[in-house]
PDB file of C-alpha atoms in Angstrom:
ATOM      1  CA  TYR X   1       0.049   0.021   0.069  1.00  0.00           C
ATOM      2  CA  ILE X   2       1.391   3.410  -0.987  1.00  0.00           C
ATOM      3  CA  CYS X   3       0.399   6.517   0.914  1.00  0.00           C
ATOM      4  CA  TYR X   4       0.392   9.187  -1.618  1.00  0.00           C
ATOM      5  CA  THR X   5       0.159  12.023   1.063  1.00  0.00           C
ATOM      6  CA  ASP X   6       3.863  11.242   1.819  1.00  0.00           C
ATOM      7  CA  SER X   7       6.440  13.575   0.422  1.00  0.00           C
ATOM      8  CA  MET X   8       8.326  12.263  -2.543  1.00  0.00           C
ATOM      9  CA  TYR X   9      11.483  13.203  -4.620  1.00  0.00           C
ATOM     10  CA  VAL X  10      10.896  14.471  -8.126  1.00  0.00           C
ATOM     11  CA  GLY X  11      13.279  13.299 -10.904  1.00  0.00           C
ATOM     12  CA  VAL X  12      13.198  14.988 -14.220  1.00  0.00           C
ATOM     13  CA  ASP X  13      15.264  13.514 -17.043  1.00  0.00           C
ATOM     14  CA  ILE X  14      15.205  15.873 -20.007  1.00  0.00           C
ATOM     15  CA  GLY X  15      16.350  14.150 -23.269  1.00  0.00           C
ATOM     16  CA  GLY X  16      16.633  15.433 -26.761  1.00  0.00           C
ATOM     17  CA  THR X  17      13.464  13.605 -27.809  1.00  0.00           C
ATOM     18  CA  LYS X  18      11.606  12.673 -24.676  1.00  0.00           C
ATOM     19  CA  THR X  19      11.453  13.676 -21.022  1.00  0.00           C
ATOM     20  CA  LEU X  20      10.939  11.274 -18.238  1.00  0.00           C
ATOM     21  CA  VAL X  21       9.348  12.535 -14.915  1.00  0.00           C
ATOM     22  CA  ALA X  22       9.215  10.281 -11.967  1.00  0.00           C
ATOM     23  CA  MET X  23       8.331  10.402  -8.193  1.00  0.00           C
ATOM     24  CA  LEU X  24      10.624   8.377  -5.978  1.00  0.00           C
ATOM     25  CA  ASP X  25      10.318   7.509  -2.266  1.00  0.00           C
ATOM     26  CA  ASP X  26      13.038   7.471   0.481  1.00  0.00           C
ATOM     27  CA  GLN X  27      14.189   4.038  -0.682  1.00  0.00           C
ATOM     28  CA  SER X  28      14.756   5.317  -4.225  1.00  0.00           C
ATOM     29  CA  ILE X  29      11.719   3.304  -5.565  1.00  0.00           C
ATOM     30  CA  ILE X  30       9.806   4.797  -8.375  1.00  0.00           C
ATOM     31  CA  ILE X  31       6.261   5.244  -7.354  1.00  0.00           C
ATOM     32  CA  GLU X  32       4.949   7.159 -10.393  1.00  0.00           C
ATOM     33  CA  GLN X  33       6.407   8.100 -13.723  1.00  0.00           C
ATOM     34  CA  THR X  34       5.421   9.381 -17.175  1.00  0.00           C
ATOM     35  CA  LYS X  35       7.108  10.310 -20.417  1.00  0.00           C
ATOM     36  CA  PHE X  36       6.333  13.002 -22.798  1.00  0.00           C
ATOM     37  CA  PRO X  37       8.026  14.264 -26.126  1.00  0.00           C
ATOM     38  CA  THR X  38      10.439  17.148 -25.272  1.00  0.00           C
ATOM     39  CA  PRO X  39       9.112  20.230 -26.886  1.00  0.00           C
ATOM     40  CA  LYS X  40      11.559  22.309 -28.841  1.00  0.00           C
ATOM     41  CA  ASN X  41      10.089  25.432 -27.343  1.00  0.00           C
ATOM     42  CA  TYR X  42      11.244  25.937 -23.716  1.00  0.00           C
ATOM     43  CA  ASP X  43       7.993  27.566 -22.596  1.00  0.00           C
ATOM     44  CA  GLU X  44       5.949  24.639 -23.951  1.00  0.00           C
ATOM     45  CA  PHE X  45       8.289  22.277 -22.026  1.00  0.00           C
ATOM     46  CA  LEU X  46       7.608  24.160 -18.822  1.00  0.00           C
ATOM     47  CA  ALA X  47       3.899  24.026 -19.497  1.00  0.00           C
ATOM     48  CA  GLN X  48       4.018  20.320 -20.245  1.00  0.00           C
ATOM     49  CA  LEU X  49       6.097  19.654 -17.233  1.00  0.00           C
ATOM     50  CA  ARG X  50       3.642  21.651 -15.022  1.00  0.00           C
ATOM     51  CA  ASN X  51       0.818  19.651 -16.304  1.00  0.00           C
ATOM     52  CA  THR X  52       2.597  16.432 -15.709  1.00  0.00           C
ATOM     53  CA  ILE X  53       3.421  17.279 -12.152  1.00  0.00           C
ATOM     54  CA  THR X  54      -0.114  18.232 -11.495  1.00  0.00           C
ATOM     55  CA  GLU X  55      -1.411  15.054 -12.747  1.00  0.00           C
ATOM     56  CA  PHE X  56       0.614  12.911 -10.350  1.00  0.00           C
ATOM     57  CA  LYS X  57      -1.124  11.629  -7.225  1.00  0.00           C
ATOM     58  CA  THR X  58       1.832  12.910  -5.170  1.00  0.00           C
ATOM     59  CA  LYS X  59       1.435  16.472  -4.214  1.00  0.00           C
ATOM     60  CA  ASN X  60       4.204  17.159  -1.681  1.00  0.00           C
ATOM     61  CA  PHE X  61       7.795  17.128  -2.694  1.00  0.00           C
ATOM     62  CA  LYS X  62      10.969  17.114  -0.554  1.00  0.00           C
ATOM     63  CA  ALA X  63      13.282  18.065  -3.337  1.00  0.00           C
ATOM     64  CA  ALA X  64      13.895  17.738  -7.131  1.00  0.00           C
ATOM     65  CA  GLY X  65      16.654  16.768  -9.279  1.00  0.00           C
ATOM     66  CA  VAL X  66      16.916  17.667 -12.974  1.00  0.00           C
ATOM     67  CA  GLY X  67      19.133  16.051 -15.629  1.00  0.00           C
ATOM     68  CA  MET X  68      19.495  18.064 -18.855  1.00  0.00           C
ATOM     69  CA  PRO X  69      21.598  17.601 -22.009  1.00  0.00           C
ATOM     70  CA  VAL X  70      23.497  20.824 -21.530  1.00  0.00           C
ATOM     71  CA  THR X  71      26.805  21.558 -23.155  1.00  0.00           C
ATOM     72  CA  VAL X  72      27.423  25.019 -21.530  1.00  0.00           C
ATOM     73  CA  PHE X  73      26.133  25.129 -17.894  1.00  0.00           C
ATOM     74  CA  ASP X  74      26.183  27.928 -15.236  1.00  0.00           C
ATOM     75  CA  ARG X  75      26.145  25.702 -12.226  1.00  0.00           C
ATOM     76  CA  GLU X  76      26.189  28.534  -9.726  1.00  0.00           C
ATOM     77  CA  HIS X  77      22.842  29.811 -10.904  1.00  0.00           C
ATOM     78  CA  GLY X  78      21.417  26.592 -12.365  1.00  0.00           C
ATOM     79  CA  ARG X  79      21.150  27.964 -15.846  1.00  0.00           C
ATOM     80  CA  GLY X  80      21.375  26.046 -19.113  1.00  0.00           C
ATOM     81  CA  ILE X  81      23.285  28.163 -21.469  1.00  0.00           C
ATOM     82  CA  ASN X  82      23.470  25.754 -24.497  1.00  0.00           C
ATOM     83  CA  PHE X  83      22.056  22.388 -25.144  1.00  0.00           C
ATOM     84  CA  SER X  84      23.329  19.518 -27.284  1.00  0.00           C
ATOM     85  CA  ASN X  85      20.017  18.440 -29.009  1.00  0.00           C
ATOM     86  CA  LEU X  86      17.600  21.179 -28.099  1.00  0.00           C
ATOM     87  CA  PRO X  87      17.491  24.737 -29.280  1.00  0.00           C
ATOM     88  CA  TRP X  88      17.099  26.194 -25.790  1.00  0.00           C
ATOM     89  CA  LEU X  89      19.397  29.041 -24.875  1.00  0.00           C
ATOM     90  CA  ASN X  90      20.066  30.755 -21.486  1.00  0.00           C
ATOM     91  CA  VAL X  91      17.155  29.126 -19.538  1.00  0.00           C
ATOM     92  CA  ASN X  92      16.705  29.433 -15.793  1.00  0.00           C
ATOM     93  CA  MET X  93      16.082  25.732 -15.321  1.00  0.00           C
ATOM     94  CA  GLN X  94      16.659  25.567 -11.560  1.00  0.00           C
ATOM     95  CA  ALA X  95      14.376  28.636 -10.719  1.00  0.00           C
ATOM     96  CA  ASP X  96      11.658  27.544 -13.274  1.00  0.00           C
ATOM     97  CA  VAL X  97      11.373  24.025 -11.894  1.00  0.00           C
ATOM     98  CA  LYS X  98      11.569  25.295  -8.390  1.00  0.00           C
ATOM     99  CA  GLU X  99       8.521  27.529  -9.184  1.00  0.00           C
ATOM    100  CA  ILE X 100       6.627  24.417 -10.528  1.00  0.00           C
ATOM    101  CA  CYS X 101       7.466  22.016  -7.932  1.00  0.00           C
ATOM    102  CA  ALA X 102       7.643  24.368  -4.899  1.00  0.00           C
ATOM    103  CA  CYS X 103      10.679  22.703  -3.316  1.00  0.00           C
ATOM    104  CA  PRO X 104      14.391  22.693  -3.429  1.00  0.00           C
ATOM    105  CA  VAL X 105      15.778  21.930  -6.921  1.00  0.00           C
ATOM    106  CA  ALA X 106      19.276  20.987  -8.102  1.00  0.00           C
ATOM    107  CA  VAL X 107      20.138  20.692 -11.811  1.00  0.00           C
ATOM    108  CA  GLU X 108      23.057  19.004 -13.462  1.00  0.00           C
ATOM    109  CA  ASN X 109      24.257  17.599 -16.817  1.00  0.00           C
ATOM    110  CA  ASP X 110      22.281  14.352 -17.495  1.00  0.00           C
ATOM    111  CA  ALA X 111      25.207  12.194 -18.357  1.00  0.00           C
ATOM    112  CA  LYS X 112      26.925  13.366 -15.070  1.00  0.00           C
ATOM    113  CA  LEU X 113      23.873  12.191 -13.148  1.00  0.00           C
ATOM    114  CA  ALA X 114      23.782   8.889 -14.940  1.00  0.00           C
ATOM    115  CA  ALA X 115      27.468   8.478 -14.038  1.00  0.00           C
ATOM    116  CA  LEU X 116      26.744   9.239 -10.333  1.00  0.00           C
ATOM    117  CA  SER X 117      23.852   6.748 -10.286  1.00  0.00           C
ATOM    118  CA  GLU X 118      25.847   3.858 -11.915  1.00  0.00           C
ATOM    119  CA  ALA X 119      29.065   4.620  -9.981  1.00  0.00           C
ATOM    120  CA  MET X 120      27.112   4.299  -6.720  1.00  0.00           C
ATOM    121  CA  LEU X 121      26.196   0.790  -7.723  1.00  0.00           C
ATOM    122  CA  LEU X 122      29.926  -0.084  -8.377  1.00  0.00           C
ATOM    123  CA  LYS X 123      31.579   1.843  -5.481  1.00  0.00           C
ATOM    124  CA  ASP X 124      32.800  -1.262  -3.790  1.00  0.00           C
ATOM    125  CA  LYS X 125      34.514  -2.454  -6.833  1.00  0.00           C
ATOM    126  CA  TYR X 126      35.978   0.515  -8.604  1.00  0.00           C
ATOM    127  CA  LYS X 127      37.271   3.949  -7.650  1.00  0.00           C
ATOM    128  CA  SER X 128      37.198   5.537 -11.133  1.00  0.00           C
ATOM    129  CA  VAL X 129      34.036   5.206 -13.212  1.00  0.00           C
ATOM    130  CA  LEU X 130      33.662   6.663 -16.605  1.00  0.00           C
ATOM    131  CA  TYR X 131      30.063   6.662 -17.760  1.00  0.00           C
ATOM    132  CA  ILE X 132      29.218   7.147 -21.619  1.00  0.00           C
ATOM    133  CA  THR X 133      25.582   7.396 -22.557  1.00  0.00           C
ATOM    134  CA  ILE X 134      24.905   6.862 -26.180  1.00  0.00           C
ATOM    135  CA  SER X 135      21.333   8.049 -26.971  1.00  0.00           C
ATOM    136  CA  THR X 136      20.384  10.818 -29.459  1.00  0.00           C
ATOM    137  CA  GLY X 137      23.766  12.192 -28.836  1.00  0.00           C
ATOM    138  CA  ILE X 138      26.654  11.090 -26.691  1.00  0.00           C
ATOM    139  CA  GLY X 139      27.247  12.190 -22.982  1.00  0.00           C
ATOM    140  CA  ILE X 140      30.016  11.716 -20.726  1.00  0.00           C
ATOM    141  CA  GLY X 141      30.448  11.544 -16.832  1.00  0.00           C
ATOM    142  CA  LEU X 142      33.280  10.784 -14.437  1.00  0.00           C
ATOM    143  CA  VAL X 143      33.038   9.728 -10.886  1.00  0.00           C
ATOM    144  CA  VAL X 144      36.138   9.274  -8.637  1.00  0.00           C
ATOM    145  CA  ASN X 145      35.941   7.941  -5.217  1.00  0.00           C
ATOM    146  CA  GLY X 146      32.170   8.490  -5.253  1.00  0.00           C
ATOM    147  CA  VAL X 147      32.446  12.137  -6.227  1.00  0.00           C
ATOM    148  CA  LEU X 148      31.191  13.563  -9.393  1.00  0.00           C
ATOM    149  CA  ASP X 149      33.834  15.444 -11.429  1.00  0.00           C
ATOM    150  CA  THR X 150      32.140  18.444 -12.801  1.00  0.00           C
ATOM    151  CA  ASN X 151      35.134  19.376 -14.873  1.00  0.00           C
ATOM    152  CA  ILE X 152      34.677  16.509 -17.308  1.00  0.00           C
ATOM    153  CA  GLY X 153      32.196  16.006 -19.886  1.00  0.00           C
ATOM    154  CA  ASP X 154      29.653  18.772 -20.152  1.00  0.00           C
ATOM    155  CA  GLY X 155      30.081  18.941 -23.826  1.00  0.00           C
ATOM    156  CA  GLY X 156      30.100  15.229 -24.325  1.00  0.00           C
ATOM    157  CA  GLY X 157      30.344  13.896 -27.841  1.00  0.00           C
ATOM    158  CA  ARG X 158      29.782  17.270 -29.292  1.00  0.00           C
ATOM    159  CA  THR X 159      33.115  18.666 -28.099  1.00  0.00           C
ATOM    160  CA  LEU X 160      35.324  15.643 -28.538  1.00  0.00           C
ATOM    161  CA  LEU X 161      36.841  15.863 -31.944  1.00  0.00           C
ATOM    162  CA  VAL X 162      37.809  12.584 -33.564  1.00  0.00           C
ATOM    163  CA  GLU X 163      39.195  11.714 -36.997  1.00  0.00           C
ATOM    164  CA  HIS X 164      36.377  10.414 -39.261  1.00  0.00           C
ATOM    165  CA  ASP X 165      36.762   9.892 -42.970  1.00  0.00           C
ATOM    166  CA  GLY X 166      39.935  12.078 -42.799  1.00  0.00           C
ATOM    167  CA  VAL X 167      38.387  14.972 -41.087  1.00  0.00           C
ATOM    168  CA  LEU X 168      38.190  16.008 -37.460  1.00  0.00           C
ATOM    169  CA  THR X 169      34.435  15.563 -36.605  1.00  0.00           C
ATOM    170  CA  PRO X 170      32.516  15.934 -33.235  1.00  0.00           C
ATOM    171  CA  TRP X 171      32.350  12.306 -32.080  1.00  0.00           C
ATOM    172  CA  GLU X 172      28.477  12.246 -31.712  1.00  0.00           C
ATOM    173  CA  ASP X 173      27.958  13.514 -35.250  1.00  0.00           C
ATOM    174  CA  PHE X 174      28.844  10.025 -36.762  1.00  0.00           C
ATOM    175  CA  ALA X 175      28.593   7.648 -33.548  1.00  0.00           C
ATOM    176  CA  GLY X 176      25.577   8.928 -31.631  1.00  0.00           C
ATOM    177  CA  GLY X 177      22.140   7.481 -31.861  1.00  0.00           C
ATOM    178  CA  ARG X 178      20.868  10.073 -34.313  1.00  0.00           C
ATOM    179  CA  ALA X 179      23.817   9.525 -36.508  1.00  0.00           C
ATOM    180  CA  ILE X 180      23.262   5.775 -36.473  1.00  0.00           C
ATOM    181  CA  ALA X 181      19.565   6.176 -37.469  1.00  0.00           C
ATOM    182  CA  GLU X 182      20.440   8.627 -40.294  1.00  0.00           C
ATOM    183  CA  ARG X 183      23.205   6.476 -41.633  1.00  0.00           C
ATOM    184  CA  TYR X 184      21.428   3.008 -41.478  1.00  0.00           C
ATOM    185  CA  GLY X 185      17.688   4.226 -41.798  1.00  0.00           C
ATOM    186  CA  LYS X 186      16.733   2.418 -38.493  1.00  0.00           C
ATOM    187  CA  GLN X 187      17.032   2.887 -34.830  1.00  0.00           C
ATOM    188  CA  ALA X 188      19.567   0.835 -32.809  1.00  0.00           C
ATOM    189  CA  ARG X 189      16.701  -1.357 -31.464  1.00  0.00           C
ATOM    190  CA  ASP X 190      15.954  -2.525 -34.932  1.00  0.00           C
ATOM    191  CA  ILE X 191      19.636  -3.288 -36.021  1.00  0.00           C
ATOM    192  CA  THR X 192      20.441  -7.043 -35.820  1.00  0.00           C
ATOM    193  CA  ASP X 193      23.058  -7.117 -38.581  1.00  0.00           C
ATOM    194  CA  GLU X 194      26.524  -7.927 -37.064  1.00  0.00           C
ATOM    195  CA  THR X 195      28.271  -6.141 -39.942  1.00  0.00           C
ATOM    196  CA  ILE X 196      26.474  -2.990 -39.104  1.00  0.00           C
ATOM    197  CA  TRP X 197      27.228  -3.349 -35.380  1.00  0.00           C
ATOM    198  CA  HIS X 198      30.832  -3.872 -36.352  1.00  0.00           C
ATOM    199  CA  GLN X 199      30.931  -0.543 -38.251  1.00  0.00           C
ATOM    200  CA  ILE X 200      29.075   1.219 -35.308  1.00  0.00           C
ATOM    201  CA  SER X 201      31.694  -0.373 -32.888  1.00  0.00           C
ATOM    202  CA  ARG X 202      34.640   1.076 -35.008  1.00  0.00           C
ATOM    203  CA  ASP X 203      33.034   4.516 -34.819  1.00  0.00           C
ATOM    204  CA  LEU X 204      32.473   4.258 -31.103  1.00  0.00           C
ATOM    205  CA  ALA X 205      35.961   3.036 -30.436  1.00  0.00           C
ATOM    206  CA  LYS X 206      37.556   6.127 -31.972  1.00  0.00           C
ATOM    207  CA  GLY X 207      36.080   8.241 -29.169  1.00  0.00           C
ATOM    208  CA  PHE X 208      36.497   5.689 -26.422  1.00  0.00           C
ATOM    209  CA  ILE X 209      40.285   5.313 -27.014  1.00  0.00           C
ATOM    210  CA  GLN X 210      40.746   9.063 -26.682  1.00  0.00           C
ATOM    211  CA  LEU X 211      38.805   9.095 -23.373  1.00  0.00           C
ATOM    212  CA  ILE X 212      40.777   6.086 -22.138  1.00  0.00           C
ATOM    213  CA  ALA X 213      44.047   7.869 -22.878  1.00  0.00           C
ATOM    214  CA  LEU X 214      42.992  11.076 -21.195  1.00  0.00           C
ATOM    215  CA  ILE X 215      41.240   9.795 -18.152  1.00  0.00           C
ATOM    216  CA  GLN X 216      42.447   6.252 -17.674  1.00  0.00           C
ATOM    217  CA  PRO X 217      39.352   4.966 -15.779  1.00  0.00           C
ATOM    218  CA  GLU X 218      39.151   1.630 -14.159  1.00  0.00           C
ATOM    219  CA  VAL X 219      35.762   0.825 -15.740  1.00  0.00           C
ATOM    220  CA  ILE X 220      33.611   2.346 -18.535  1.00  0.00           C
ATOM    221  CA  VAL X 221      29.946   1.872 -18.214  1.00  0.00           C
ATOM    222  CA  ILE X 222      27.795   2.312 -21.257  1.00  0.00           C
ATOM    223  CA  GLY X 223      24.207   3.490 -20.980  1.00  0.00           C
ATOM    224  CA  GLY X 224      21.509   5.377 -22.924  1.00  0.00           C
ATOM    225  CA  SER X 225      19.125   3.888 -25.637  1.00  0.00           C
ATOM    226  CA  VAL X 226      22.089   2.452 -27.595  1.00  0.00           C
ATOM    227  CA  GLY X 227      23.584   1.149 -24.405  1.00  0.00           C
ATOM    228  CA  THR X 228      20.455  -0.926 -23.927  1.00  0.00           C
ATOM    229  CA  TYR X 229      21.649  -3.176 -26.872  1.00  0.00           C
ATOM    230  CA  PHE X 230      25.222  -3.686 -25.539  1.00  0.00           C
ATOM    231  CA  ASP X 231      24.925  -7.354 -25.974  1.00  0.00           C
ATOM    232  CA  ARG X 232      24.868  -6.903 -29.753  1.00  0.00           C
ATOM    233  CA  TYR X 233      28.093  -5.025 -29.926  1.00  0.00           C
ATOM    234  CA  GLY X 234      29.932  -5.187 -26.666  1.00  0.00           C
ATOM    235  CA  LYS X 235      32.501  -7.827 -27.720  1.00  0.00           C
ATOM    236  CA  GLN X 236      33.235  -6.146 -30.986  1.00  0.00           C
ATOM    237  CA  LEU X 237      33.780  -2.767 -29.271  1.00  0.00           C
ATOM    238  CA  ALA X 238      36.242  -4.336 -26.935  1.00  0.00           C
ATOM    239  CA  GLN X 239      38.080  -5.899 -29.762  1.00  0.00           C
ATOM    240  CA  GLU X 240      38.276  -2.582 -31.718  1.00  0.00           C
ATOM    241  CA  ILE X 241      39.585  -0.707 -28.595  1.00  0.00           C
ATOM    242  CA  GLU X 242      42.313  -3.423 -28.050  1.00  0.00           C
ATOM    243  CA  LYS X 243      43.467  -2.831 -31.515  1.00  0.00           C
ATOM    244  CA  TYR X 244      44.960   0.493 -30.288  1.00  0.00           C
ATOM    245  CA  ASN X 245      47.010  -1.050 -27.668  1.00  0.00           C
ATOM    246  CA  ILE X 246      48.159   2.203 -25.964  1.00  0.00           C
ATOM    247  CA  PRO X 247      51.589   1.829 -24.337  1.00  0.00           C
ATOM    248  CA  ARG X 248      51.555   2.223 -20.552  1.00  0.00           C
ATOM    249  CA  VAL X 249      47.755   2.487 -20.466  1.00  0.00           C
ATOM    250  CA  THR X 250      45.677  -0.279 -18.886  1.00  0.00           C
ATOM    251  CA  LEU X 251      42.648  -0.765 -20.829  1.00  0.00           C
ATOM    252  CA  PRO X 252      39.467  -0.628 -18.549  1.00  0.00           C
ATOM    253  CA  VAL X 253      36.728  -3.006 -18.080  1.00  0.00           C
ATOM    254  CA  ILE X 254      33.755  -2.236 -20.340  1.00  0.00           C
ATOM    255  CA  SER X 255      30.290  -2.999 -19.197  1.00  0.00           C
ATOM    256  CA  GLN X 256      26.662  -2.194 -19.696  1.00  0.00           C
ATOM    257  CA  ALA X 257      24.812   0.093 -17.267  1.00  0.00           C
ATOM    258  CA  GLU X 258      22.621  -1.810 -14.795  1.00  0.00           C
ATOM    259  CA  ARG X 259      19.867   0.688 -15.613  1.00  0.00           C
ATOM    260  CA  PRO X 260      20.751   1.943 -19.075  1.00  0.00           C
ATOM    261  CA  GLU X 261      17.496   4.031 -19.703  1.00  0.00           C
ATOM    262  CA  GLU X 262      16.921   4.920 -16.082  1.00  0.00           C
ATOM    263  CA  ALA X 263      20.287   5.866 -14.850  1.00  0.00           C
ATOM    264  CA  VAL X 264      19.583   9.568 -15.188  1.00  0.00           C
ATOM    265  CA  ILE X 265      16.392   9.401 -13.225  1.00  0.00           C
ATOM    266  CA  TYR X 266      18.105   7.732 -10.383  1.00  0.00           C
ATOM    267  CA  GLY X 267      20.864  10.147 -10.597  1.00  0.00           C
ATOM    268  CA  CYS X 268      18.294  12.983 -10.330  1.00  0.00           C
ATOM    269  CA  TYR X 269      17.191  11.267  -7.161  1.00  0.00           C
ATOM    270  CA  ASP X 270      20.665  11.127  -5.754  1.00  0.00           C
ATOM    271  CA  LEU X 271      21.152  14.755  -6.531  1.00  0.00           C
ATOM    272  CA  ALA X 272      17.669  15.689  -4.953  1.00  0.00           C
ATOM    273  CA  ARG X 273      18.650  13.963  -1.801  1.00  0.00           C
ATOM    274  CA  GLN X 274      21.819  16.052  -1.650  1.00  0.00           C
ATOM    275  CA  VAL X 275      20.173  19.334  -2.154  1.00  0.00           C
ATOM    276  CA  GLN X 276      17.554  18.465   0.624  1.00  0.00           C
ATOM    277  CA  LYS X 277      20.425  18.133   2.986  1.00  0.00           C
TER     278      LYS X 277
END
């Protein structure tokens, strides 16, 4: 039996194509959740978020955490300056969500929140966890000794330049989920051809190897919608990365996220718990 009069935590995972809103209890259990297409217009997004919050049975909120695909971020004021897959500019995300939810709100880059969530599940095994989310675009988050490194990854795959067809190209422009769909005419979930996955693995490996050389993590966790299908390309990706064989760099373990499509929402919960304190 769930008592909906109890206060809950709000998690808002804003993606380039869809937004997931969830209510979580003190045990991080999702009590209610819903998704809606992310409007390209920011004011429309706020209206949709307000309607969604109003429709939940839960009415009292302890705190809220918001994950957003932001590439330029004013953390001090909770402002999203620029976004990877949305045309929003200079939006007061923290203040706007606080006005809707009437509770303390913390905002963060979505990939960083996913990294925090997954790293917490691995804290007893690894000290350095690099999280890479492959969805519409590519996001990056690093957690060391349980602490989120806010200096790594805001720009994600947009700002990591990689050689592709002889030209330095933003990694996500040829290896992200949108690029995969445009190149092969189908979403990752519909790709079963091993040859195609081999090509995708080669493209992914180009960015992975740069990040491995720069960060040298103990483990890389892959999440996002493309991460959901890790079993289709995981071995090929590892083989492609091993071909580079960087001297004096130990290649990390590569694994699938335990919650590939929900990691951000649980990270929102973790962040909300922190801001409440």
